[in-house]
PDB file of C-alpha atoms in Angstrom:
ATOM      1  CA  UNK A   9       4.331   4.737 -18.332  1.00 96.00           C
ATOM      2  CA  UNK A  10       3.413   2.133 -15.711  1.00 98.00           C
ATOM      3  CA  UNK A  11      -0.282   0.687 -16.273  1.00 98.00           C
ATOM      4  CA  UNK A  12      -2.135  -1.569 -13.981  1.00 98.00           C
ATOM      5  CA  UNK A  13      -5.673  -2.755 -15.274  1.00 98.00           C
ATOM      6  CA  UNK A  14      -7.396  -5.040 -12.564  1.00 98.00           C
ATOM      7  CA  UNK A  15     -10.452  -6.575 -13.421  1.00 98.00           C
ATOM      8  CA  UNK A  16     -12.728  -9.888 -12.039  1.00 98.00           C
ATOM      9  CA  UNK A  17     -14.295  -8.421  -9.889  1.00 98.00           C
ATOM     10  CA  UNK A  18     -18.020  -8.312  -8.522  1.00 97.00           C
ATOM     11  CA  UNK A  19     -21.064  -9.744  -6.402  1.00 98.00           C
ATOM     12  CA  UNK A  20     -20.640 -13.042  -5.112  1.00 98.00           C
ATOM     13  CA  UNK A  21     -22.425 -14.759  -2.549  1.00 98.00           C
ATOM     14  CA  UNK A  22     -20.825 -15.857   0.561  1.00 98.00           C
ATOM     15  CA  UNK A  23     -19.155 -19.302   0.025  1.00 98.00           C
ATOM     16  CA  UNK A  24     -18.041 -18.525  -3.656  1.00 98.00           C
ATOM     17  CA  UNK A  25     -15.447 -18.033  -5.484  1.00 98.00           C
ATOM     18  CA  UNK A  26     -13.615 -15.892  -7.830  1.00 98.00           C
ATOM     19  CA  UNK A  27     -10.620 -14.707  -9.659  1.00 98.00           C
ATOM     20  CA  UNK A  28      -9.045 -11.602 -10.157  1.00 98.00           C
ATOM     21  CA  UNK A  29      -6.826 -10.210 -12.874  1.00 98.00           C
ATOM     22  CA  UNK A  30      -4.367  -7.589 -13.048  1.00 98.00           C
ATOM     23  CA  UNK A  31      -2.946  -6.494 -16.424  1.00 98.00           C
ATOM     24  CA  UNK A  32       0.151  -4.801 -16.304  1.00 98.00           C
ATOM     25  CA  UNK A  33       2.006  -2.355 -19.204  1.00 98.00           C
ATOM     26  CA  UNK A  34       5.221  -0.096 -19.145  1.00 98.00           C
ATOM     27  CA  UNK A  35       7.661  -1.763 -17.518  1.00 97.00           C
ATOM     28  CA  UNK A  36       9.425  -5.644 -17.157  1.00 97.00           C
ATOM     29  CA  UNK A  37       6.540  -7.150 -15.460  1.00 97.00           C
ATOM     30  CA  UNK A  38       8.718 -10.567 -15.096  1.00 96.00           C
ATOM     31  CA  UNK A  39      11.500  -8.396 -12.814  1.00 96.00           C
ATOM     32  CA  UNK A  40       9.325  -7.028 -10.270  1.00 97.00           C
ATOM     33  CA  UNK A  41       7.427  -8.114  -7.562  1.00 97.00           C
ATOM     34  CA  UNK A  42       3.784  -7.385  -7.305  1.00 98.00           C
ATOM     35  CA  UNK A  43       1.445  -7.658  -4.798  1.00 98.00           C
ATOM     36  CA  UNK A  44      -2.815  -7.336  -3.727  1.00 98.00           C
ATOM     37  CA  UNK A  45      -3.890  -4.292  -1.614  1.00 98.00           C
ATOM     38  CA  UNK A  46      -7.259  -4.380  -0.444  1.00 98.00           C
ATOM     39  CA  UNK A  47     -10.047  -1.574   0.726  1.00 98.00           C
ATOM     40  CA  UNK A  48     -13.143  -2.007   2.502  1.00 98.00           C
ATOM     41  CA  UNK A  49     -15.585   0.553   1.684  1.00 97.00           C
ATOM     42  CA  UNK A  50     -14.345   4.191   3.950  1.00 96.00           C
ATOM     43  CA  UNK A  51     -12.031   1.675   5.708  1.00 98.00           C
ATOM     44  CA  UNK A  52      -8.068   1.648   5.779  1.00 98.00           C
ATOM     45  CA  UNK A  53      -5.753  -0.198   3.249  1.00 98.00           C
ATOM     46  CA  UNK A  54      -4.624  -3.673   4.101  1.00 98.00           C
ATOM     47  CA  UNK A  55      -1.888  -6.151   2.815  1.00 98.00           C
ATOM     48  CA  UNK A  56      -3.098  -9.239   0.767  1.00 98.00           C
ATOM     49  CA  UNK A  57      -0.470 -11.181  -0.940  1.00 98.00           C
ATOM     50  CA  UNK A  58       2.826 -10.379  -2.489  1.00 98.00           C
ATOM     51  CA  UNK A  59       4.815 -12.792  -5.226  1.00 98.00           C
ATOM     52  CA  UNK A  60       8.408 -12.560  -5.996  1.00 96.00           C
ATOM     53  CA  UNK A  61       9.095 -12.135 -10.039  1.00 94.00           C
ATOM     54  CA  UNK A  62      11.218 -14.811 -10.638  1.00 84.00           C
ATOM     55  CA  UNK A  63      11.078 -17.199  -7.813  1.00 90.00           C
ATOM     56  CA  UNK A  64       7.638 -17.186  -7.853  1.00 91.00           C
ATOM     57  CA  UNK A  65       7.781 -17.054  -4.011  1.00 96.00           C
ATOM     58  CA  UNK A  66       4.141 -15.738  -2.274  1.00 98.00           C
ATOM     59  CA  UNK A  67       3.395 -14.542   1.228  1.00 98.00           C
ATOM     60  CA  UNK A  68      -0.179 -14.094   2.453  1.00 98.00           C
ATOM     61  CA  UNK A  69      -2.032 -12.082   5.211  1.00 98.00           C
ATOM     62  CA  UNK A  70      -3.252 -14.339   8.355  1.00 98.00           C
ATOM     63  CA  UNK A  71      -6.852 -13.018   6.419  1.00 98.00           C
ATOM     64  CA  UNK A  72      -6.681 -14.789   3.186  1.00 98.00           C
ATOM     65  CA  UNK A  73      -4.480 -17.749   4.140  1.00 98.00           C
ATOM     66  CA  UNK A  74      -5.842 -21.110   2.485  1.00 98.00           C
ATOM     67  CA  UNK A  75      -8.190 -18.972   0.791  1.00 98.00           C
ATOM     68  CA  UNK A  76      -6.609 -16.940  -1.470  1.00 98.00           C
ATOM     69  CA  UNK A  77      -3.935 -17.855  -3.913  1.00 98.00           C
ATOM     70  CA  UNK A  78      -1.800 -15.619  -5.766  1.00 98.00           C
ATOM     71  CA  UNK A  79       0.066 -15.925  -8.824  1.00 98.00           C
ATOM     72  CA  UNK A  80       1.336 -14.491 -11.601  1.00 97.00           C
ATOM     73  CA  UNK A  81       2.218 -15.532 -15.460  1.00 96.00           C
ATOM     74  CA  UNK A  82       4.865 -13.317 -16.847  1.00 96.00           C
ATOM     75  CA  UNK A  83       4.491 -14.304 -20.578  1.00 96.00           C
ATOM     76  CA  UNK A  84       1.243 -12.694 -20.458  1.00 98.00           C
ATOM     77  CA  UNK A  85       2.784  -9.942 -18.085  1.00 98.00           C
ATOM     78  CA  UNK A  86      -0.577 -10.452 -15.567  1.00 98.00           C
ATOM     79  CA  UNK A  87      -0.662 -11.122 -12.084  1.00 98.00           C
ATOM     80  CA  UNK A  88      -4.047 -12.709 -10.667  1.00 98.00           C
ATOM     81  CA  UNK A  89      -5.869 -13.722  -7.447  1.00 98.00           C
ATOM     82  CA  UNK A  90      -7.849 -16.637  -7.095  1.00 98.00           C
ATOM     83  CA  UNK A  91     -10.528 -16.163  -4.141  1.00 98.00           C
ATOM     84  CA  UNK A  92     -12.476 -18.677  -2.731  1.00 98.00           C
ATOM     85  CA  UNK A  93     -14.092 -19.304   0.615  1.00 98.00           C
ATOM     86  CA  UNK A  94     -15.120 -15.541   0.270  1.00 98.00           C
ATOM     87  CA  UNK A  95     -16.769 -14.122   3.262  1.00 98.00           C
ATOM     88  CA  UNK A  96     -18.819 -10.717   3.847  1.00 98.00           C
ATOM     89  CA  UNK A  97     -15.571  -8.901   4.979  1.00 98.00           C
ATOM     90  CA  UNK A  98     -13.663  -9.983   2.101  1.00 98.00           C
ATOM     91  CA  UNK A  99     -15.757  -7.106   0.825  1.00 98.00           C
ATOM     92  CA  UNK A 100     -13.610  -4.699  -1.073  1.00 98.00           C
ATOM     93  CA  UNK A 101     -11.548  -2.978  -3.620  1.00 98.00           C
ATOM     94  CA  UNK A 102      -9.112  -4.593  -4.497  1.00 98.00           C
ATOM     95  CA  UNK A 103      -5.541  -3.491  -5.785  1.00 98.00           C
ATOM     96  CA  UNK A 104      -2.554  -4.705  -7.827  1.00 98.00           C
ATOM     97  CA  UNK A 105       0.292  -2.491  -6.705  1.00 98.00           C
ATOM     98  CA  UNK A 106       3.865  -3.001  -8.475  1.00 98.00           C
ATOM     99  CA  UNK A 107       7.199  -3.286  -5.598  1.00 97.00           C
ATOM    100  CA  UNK A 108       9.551  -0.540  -6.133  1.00 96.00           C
ATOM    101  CA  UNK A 109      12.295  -2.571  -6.405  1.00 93.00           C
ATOM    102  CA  UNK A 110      13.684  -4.463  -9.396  1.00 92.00           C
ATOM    103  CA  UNK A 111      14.379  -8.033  -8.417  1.00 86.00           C
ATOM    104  CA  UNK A 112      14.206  -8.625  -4.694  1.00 90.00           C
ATOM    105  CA  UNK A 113      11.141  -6.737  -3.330  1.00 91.00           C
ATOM    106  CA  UNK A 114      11.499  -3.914  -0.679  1.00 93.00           C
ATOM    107  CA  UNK A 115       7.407  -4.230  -0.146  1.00 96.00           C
ATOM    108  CA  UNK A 116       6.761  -0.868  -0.934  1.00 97.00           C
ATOM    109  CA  UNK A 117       4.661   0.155  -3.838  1.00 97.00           C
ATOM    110  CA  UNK A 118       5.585   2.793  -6.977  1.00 97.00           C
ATOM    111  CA  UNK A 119       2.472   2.001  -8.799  1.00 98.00           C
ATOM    112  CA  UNK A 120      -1.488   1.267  -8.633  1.00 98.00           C
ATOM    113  CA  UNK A 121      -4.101   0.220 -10.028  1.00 98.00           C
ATOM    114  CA  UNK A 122      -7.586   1.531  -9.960  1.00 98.00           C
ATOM    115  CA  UNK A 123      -8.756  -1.496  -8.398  1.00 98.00           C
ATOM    116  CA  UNK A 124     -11.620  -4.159  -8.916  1.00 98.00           C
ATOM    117  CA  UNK A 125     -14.361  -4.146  -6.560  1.00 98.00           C
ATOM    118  CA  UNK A 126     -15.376  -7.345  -4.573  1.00 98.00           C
ATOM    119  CA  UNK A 127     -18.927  -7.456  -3.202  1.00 98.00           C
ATOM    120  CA  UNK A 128     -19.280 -10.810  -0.816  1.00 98.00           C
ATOM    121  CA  UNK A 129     -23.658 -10.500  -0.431  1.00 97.00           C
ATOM    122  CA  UNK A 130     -27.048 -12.548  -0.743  1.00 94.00           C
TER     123      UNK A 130
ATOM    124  CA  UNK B 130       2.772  -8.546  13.476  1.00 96.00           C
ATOM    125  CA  UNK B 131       3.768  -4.981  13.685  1.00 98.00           C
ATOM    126  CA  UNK B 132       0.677  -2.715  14.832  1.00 98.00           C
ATOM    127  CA  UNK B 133       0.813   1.107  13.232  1.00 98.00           C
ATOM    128  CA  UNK B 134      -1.582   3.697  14.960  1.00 98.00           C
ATOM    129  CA  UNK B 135      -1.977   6.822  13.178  1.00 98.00           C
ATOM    130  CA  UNK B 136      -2.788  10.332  15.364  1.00 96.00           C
ATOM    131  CA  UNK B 137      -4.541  12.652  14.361  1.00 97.00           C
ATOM    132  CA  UNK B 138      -7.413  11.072  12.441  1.00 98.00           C
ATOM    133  CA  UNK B 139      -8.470  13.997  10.578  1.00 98.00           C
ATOM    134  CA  UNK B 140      -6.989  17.343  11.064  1.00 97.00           C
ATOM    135  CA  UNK B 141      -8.724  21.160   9.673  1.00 98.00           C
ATOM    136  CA  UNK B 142      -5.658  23.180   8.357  1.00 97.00           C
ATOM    137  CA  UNK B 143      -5.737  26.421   6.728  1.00 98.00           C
ATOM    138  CA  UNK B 144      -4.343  26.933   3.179  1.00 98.00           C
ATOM    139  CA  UNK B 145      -0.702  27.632   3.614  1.00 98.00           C
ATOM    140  CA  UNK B 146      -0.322  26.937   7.029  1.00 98.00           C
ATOM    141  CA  UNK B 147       1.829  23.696   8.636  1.00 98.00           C
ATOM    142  CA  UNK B 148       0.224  20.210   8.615  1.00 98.00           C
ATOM    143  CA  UNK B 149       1.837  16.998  10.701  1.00 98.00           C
ATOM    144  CA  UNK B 150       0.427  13.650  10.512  1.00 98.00           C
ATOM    145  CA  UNK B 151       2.065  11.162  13.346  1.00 98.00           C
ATOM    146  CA  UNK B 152       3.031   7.088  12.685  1.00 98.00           C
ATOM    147  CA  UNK B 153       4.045   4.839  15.644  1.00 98.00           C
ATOM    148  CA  UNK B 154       4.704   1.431  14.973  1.00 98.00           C
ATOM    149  CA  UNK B 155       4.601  -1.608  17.490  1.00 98.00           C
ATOM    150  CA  UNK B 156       7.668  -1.978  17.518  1.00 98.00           C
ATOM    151  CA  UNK B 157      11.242  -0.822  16.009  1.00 98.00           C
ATOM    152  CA  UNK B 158      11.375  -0.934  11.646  1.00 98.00           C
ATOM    153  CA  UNK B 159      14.747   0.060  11.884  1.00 98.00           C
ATOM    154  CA  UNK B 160      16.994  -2.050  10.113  1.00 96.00           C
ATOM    155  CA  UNK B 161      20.623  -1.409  12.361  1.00 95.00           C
ATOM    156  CA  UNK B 162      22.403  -3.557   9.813  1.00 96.00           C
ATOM    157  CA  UNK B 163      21.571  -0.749   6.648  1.00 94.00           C
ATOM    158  CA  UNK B 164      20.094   2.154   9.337  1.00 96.00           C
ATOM    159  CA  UNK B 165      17.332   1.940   7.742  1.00 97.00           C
ATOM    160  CA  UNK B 166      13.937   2.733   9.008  1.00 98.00           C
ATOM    161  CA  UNK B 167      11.636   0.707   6.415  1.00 98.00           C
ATOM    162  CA  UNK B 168       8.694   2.893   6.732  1.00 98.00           C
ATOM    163  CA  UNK B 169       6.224   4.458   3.572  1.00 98.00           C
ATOM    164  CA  UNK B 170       3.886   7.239   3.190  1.00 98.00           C
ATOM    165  CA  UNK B 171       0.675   7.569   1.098  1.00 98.00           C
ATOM    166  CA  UNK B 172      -1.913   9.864  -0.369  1.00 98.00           C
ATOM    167  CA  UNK B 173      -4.982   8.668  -1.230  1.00 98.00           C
ATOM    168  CA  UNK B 174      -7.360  10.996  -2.851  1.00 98.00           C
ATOM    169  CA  UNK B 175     -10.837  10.493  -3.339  1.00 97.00           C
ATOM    170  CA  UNK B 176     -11.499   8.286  -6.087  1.00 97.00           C
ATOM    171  CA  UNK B 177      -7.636   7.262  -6.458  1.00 98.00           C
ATOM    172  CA  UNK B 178      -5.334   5.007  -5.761  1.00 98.00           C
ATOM    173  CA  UNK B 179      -2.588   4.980  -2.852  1.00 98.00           C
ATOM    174  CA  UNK B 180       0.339   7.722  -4.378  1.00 98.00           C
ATOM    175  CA  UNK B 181       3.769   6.977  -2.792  1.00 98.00           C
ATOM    176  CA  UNK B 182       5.187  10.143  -1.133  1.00 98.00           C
ATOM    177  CA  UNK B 183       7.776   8.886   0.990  1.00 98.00           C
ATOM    178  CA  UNK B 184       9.749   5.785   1.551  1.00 98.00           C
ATOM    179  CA  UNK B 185      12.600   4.940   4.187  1.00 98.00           C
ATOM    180  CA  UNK B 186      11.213   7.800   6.412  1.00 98.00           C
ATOM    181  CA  UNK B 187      12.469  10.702   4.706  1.00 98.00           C
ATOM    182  CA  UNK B 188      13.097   9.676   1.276  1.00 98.00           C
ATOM    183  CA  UNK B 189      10.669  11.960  -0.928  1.00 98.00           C
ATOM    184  CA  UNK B 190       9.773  10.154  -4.352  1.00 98.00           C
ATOM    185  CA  UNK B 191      10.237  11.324  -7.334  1.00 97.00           C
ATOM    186  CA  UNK B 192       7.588  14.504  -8.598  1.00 97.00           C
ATOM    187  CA  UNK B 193       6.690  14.957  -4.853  1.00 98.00           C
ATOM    188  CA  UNK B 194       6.559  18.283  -4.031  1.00 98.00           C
ATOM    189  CA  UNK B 195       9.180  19.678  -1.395  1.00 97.00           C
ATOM    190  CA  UNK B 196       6.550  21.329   0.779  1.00 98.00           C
ATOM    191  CA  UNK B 197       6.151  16.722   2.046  1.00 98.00           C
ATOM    192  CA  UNK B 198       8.831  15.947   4.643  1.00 98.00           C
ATOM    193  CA  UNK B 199       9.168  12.567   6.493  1.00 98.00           C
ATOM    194  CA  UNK B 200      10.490  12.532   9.339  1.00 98.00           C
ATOM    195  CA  UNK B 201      11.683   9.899  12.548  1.00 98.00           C
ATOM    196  CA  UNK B 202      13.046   6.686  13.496  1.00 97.00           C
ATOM    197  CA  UNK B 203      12.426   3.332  15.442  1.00 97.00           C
ATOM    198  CA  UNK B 204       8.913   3.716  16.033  1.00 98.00           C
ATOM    199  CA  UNK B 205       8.079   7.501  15.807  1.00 98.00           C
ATOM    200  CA  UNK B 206       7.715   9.148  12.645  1.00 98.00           C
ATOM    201  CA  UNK B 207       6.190  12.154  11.186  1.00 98.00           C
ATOM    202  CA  UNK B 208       4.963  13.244   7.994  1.00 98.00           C
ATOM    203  CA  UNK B 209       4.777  17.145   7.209  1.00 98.00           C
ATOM    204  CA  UNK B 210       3.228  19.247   5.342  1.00 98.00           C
ATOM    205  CA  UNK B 211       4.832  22.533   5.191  1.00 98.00           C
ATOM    206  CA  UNK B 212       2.399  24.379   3.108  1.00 98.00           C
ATOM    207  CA  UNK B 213      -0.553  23.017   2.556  1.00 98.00           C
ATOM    208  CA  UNK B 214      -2.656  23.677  -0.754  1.00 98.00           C
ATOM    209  CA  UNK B 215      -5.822  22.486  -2.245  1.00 98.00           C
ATOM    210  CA  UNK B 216      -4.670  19.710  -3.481  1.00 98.00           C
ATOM    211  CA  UNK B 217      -3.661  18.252  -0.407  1.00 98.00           C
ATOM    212  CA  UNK B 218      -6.527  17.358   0.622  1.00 98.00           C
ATOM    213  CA  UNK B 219      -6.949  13.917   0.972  1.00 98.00           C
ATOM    214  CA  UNK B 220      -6.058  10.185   3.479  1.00 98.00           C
ATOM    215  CA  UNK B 221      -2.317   9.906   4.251  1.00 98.00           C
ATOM    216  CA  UNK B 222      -1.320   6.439   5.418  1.00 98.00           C
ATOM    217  CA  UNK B 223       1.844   5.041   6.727  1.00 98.00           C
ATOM    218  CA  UNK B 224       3.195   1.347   6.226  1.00 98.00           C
ATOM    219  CA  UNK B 225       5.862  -0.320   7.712  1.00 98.00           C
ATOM    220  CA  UNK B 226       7.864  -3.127   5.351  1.00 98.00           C
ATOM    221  CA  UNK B 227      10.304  -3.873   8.044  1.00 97.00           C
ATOM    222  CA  UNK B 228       8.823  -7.628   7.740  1.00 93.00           C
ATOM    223  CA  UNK B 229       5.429  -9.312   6.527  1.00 96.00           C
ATOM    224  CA  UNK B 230       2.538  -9.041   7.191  1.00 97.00           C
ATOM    225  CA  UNK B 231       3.260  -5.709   5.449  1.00 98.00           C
ATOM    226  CA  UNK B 232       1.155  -3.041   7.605  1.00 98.00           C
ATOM    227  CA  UNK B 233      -1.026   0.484   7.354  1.00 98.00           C
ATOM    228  CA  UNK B 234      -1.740   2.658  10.127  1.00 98.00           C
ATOM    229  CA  UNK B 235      -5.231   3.717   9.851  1.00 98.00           C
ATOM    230  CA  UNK B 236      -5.175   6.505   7.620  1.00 98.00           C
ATOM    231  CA  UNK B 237      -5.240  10.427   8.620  1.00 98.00           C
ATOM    232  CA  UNK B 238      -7.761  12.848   6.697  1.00 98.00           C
ATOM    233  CA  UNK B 239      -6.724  15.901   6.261  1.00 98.00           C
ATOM    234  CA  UNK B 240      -8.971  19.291   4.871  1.00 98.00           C
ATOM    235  CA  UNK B 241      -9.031  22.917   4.339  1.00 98.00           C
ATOM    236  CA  UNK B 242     -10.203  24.875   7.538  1.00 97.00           C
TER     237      UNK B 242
END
């Protein structure tokens, strides 16, 4: 069974910075391509970052661009999300979502996490 | 980046009657070389994470129940519920992964009347 376990998350004042984490179990975390999904509170869901398994290859939203960095190290099967720069609407939970697709990613997602909640506040 | 706009944004149906969410994207996420339309469907419940319903339109996943149907191409699609139950309730989103920025459309609620 797939697992996802994000964690890092919580209040941080505007300005700062932190790092996410997103443990993953069940399948070859090294072949697949994984990705951040993010939630403001009642809001929609919106596109992060995605990273390519092998290549190592990331993408960003026009959001988090030069402020966010994604990466992943597959000996310790995690994927993480360094934040800095962090501004009120970065305010949300965030999710580690697995691509469907072993190898090249199709950039849509099987599997979830429960997601780590961000709070940018004073 | 391709917009996707979501109608209705909530909808009241009654248990076991028809529900239809709608997804129009900016622009075409058909792929002509594969004719395929790269287009996903979610339900969020409340609480939970995104589950993955559909995928290339019409594609149900696996353990989704028959009573979901996706449905259109280019920029038009449709996402049915033929029966809805209880356990329906819940946010239905589309996304497009024709190209990145990957994109939602805004999310459709959807209760019990």
């Amino acid at each position: 069974e797939v697992q996802l376990l994000e964690s890092g998350g919580g209040l941080i004042p505007p300005g700062g910075s932190l790092r996410l984490s997103c443990s993953a179990s069940g399948f070859v975390f090294g072949s697949y391509a994984m990705n951040w999904v993010r939630q403001a509170p009642g809001k929609a869901l919106e596109w992060v970052s995605s990273i390519k398994a092998t290549t190592g290859d990331t993408v960003y939203a026009d959001s988090v661009r030069g402020r966010f960095t994604i990466s992943r190290d597959n000996s310790k099967n995690t994927l993480y999300l360094e934040m800095s720069s962090l501004r009120a609407e970065d305010t949300a939970l965030y999710y580690c979502a697995k691509d469907v697709n072993l190898g090249p990613p199709v950039y849509y997602f099987d599997s979830w996490g429960q997601g780590t909640l961000v709070t940018v506040s004073t | 980046d391709i917009v996707m706009t979501q109608s209705p944004d909530s909808l009241a149906v009654s248990l076991g009657e028809r529900a239809t969410i709608n997804c129009k994207s900016s622009q075409s996420v058909l792929f002509r070389s594969n004719n395929k339309n790269y287009l996903a469907w979610y339900q969020q419940k409340v609480g939970q994470p995104p589950n993955l319903l559909i995928y290339w339109a019409s594609t149900r996943e696996s353990g989704v129940p028959d009573r979901f149907s996706g449905s259109g191409s280019e920029t038009d699609f449709t996402l049915t519920i033929s029966s809805l139950q209880a356990e329906d309730v819940a946010v239905y989103y589309c996304q497009q992964y024709y190209f990145t920025p990957l994109t939602f459309g805004g999310g459709t609620k959807v209760e019990i009347k």
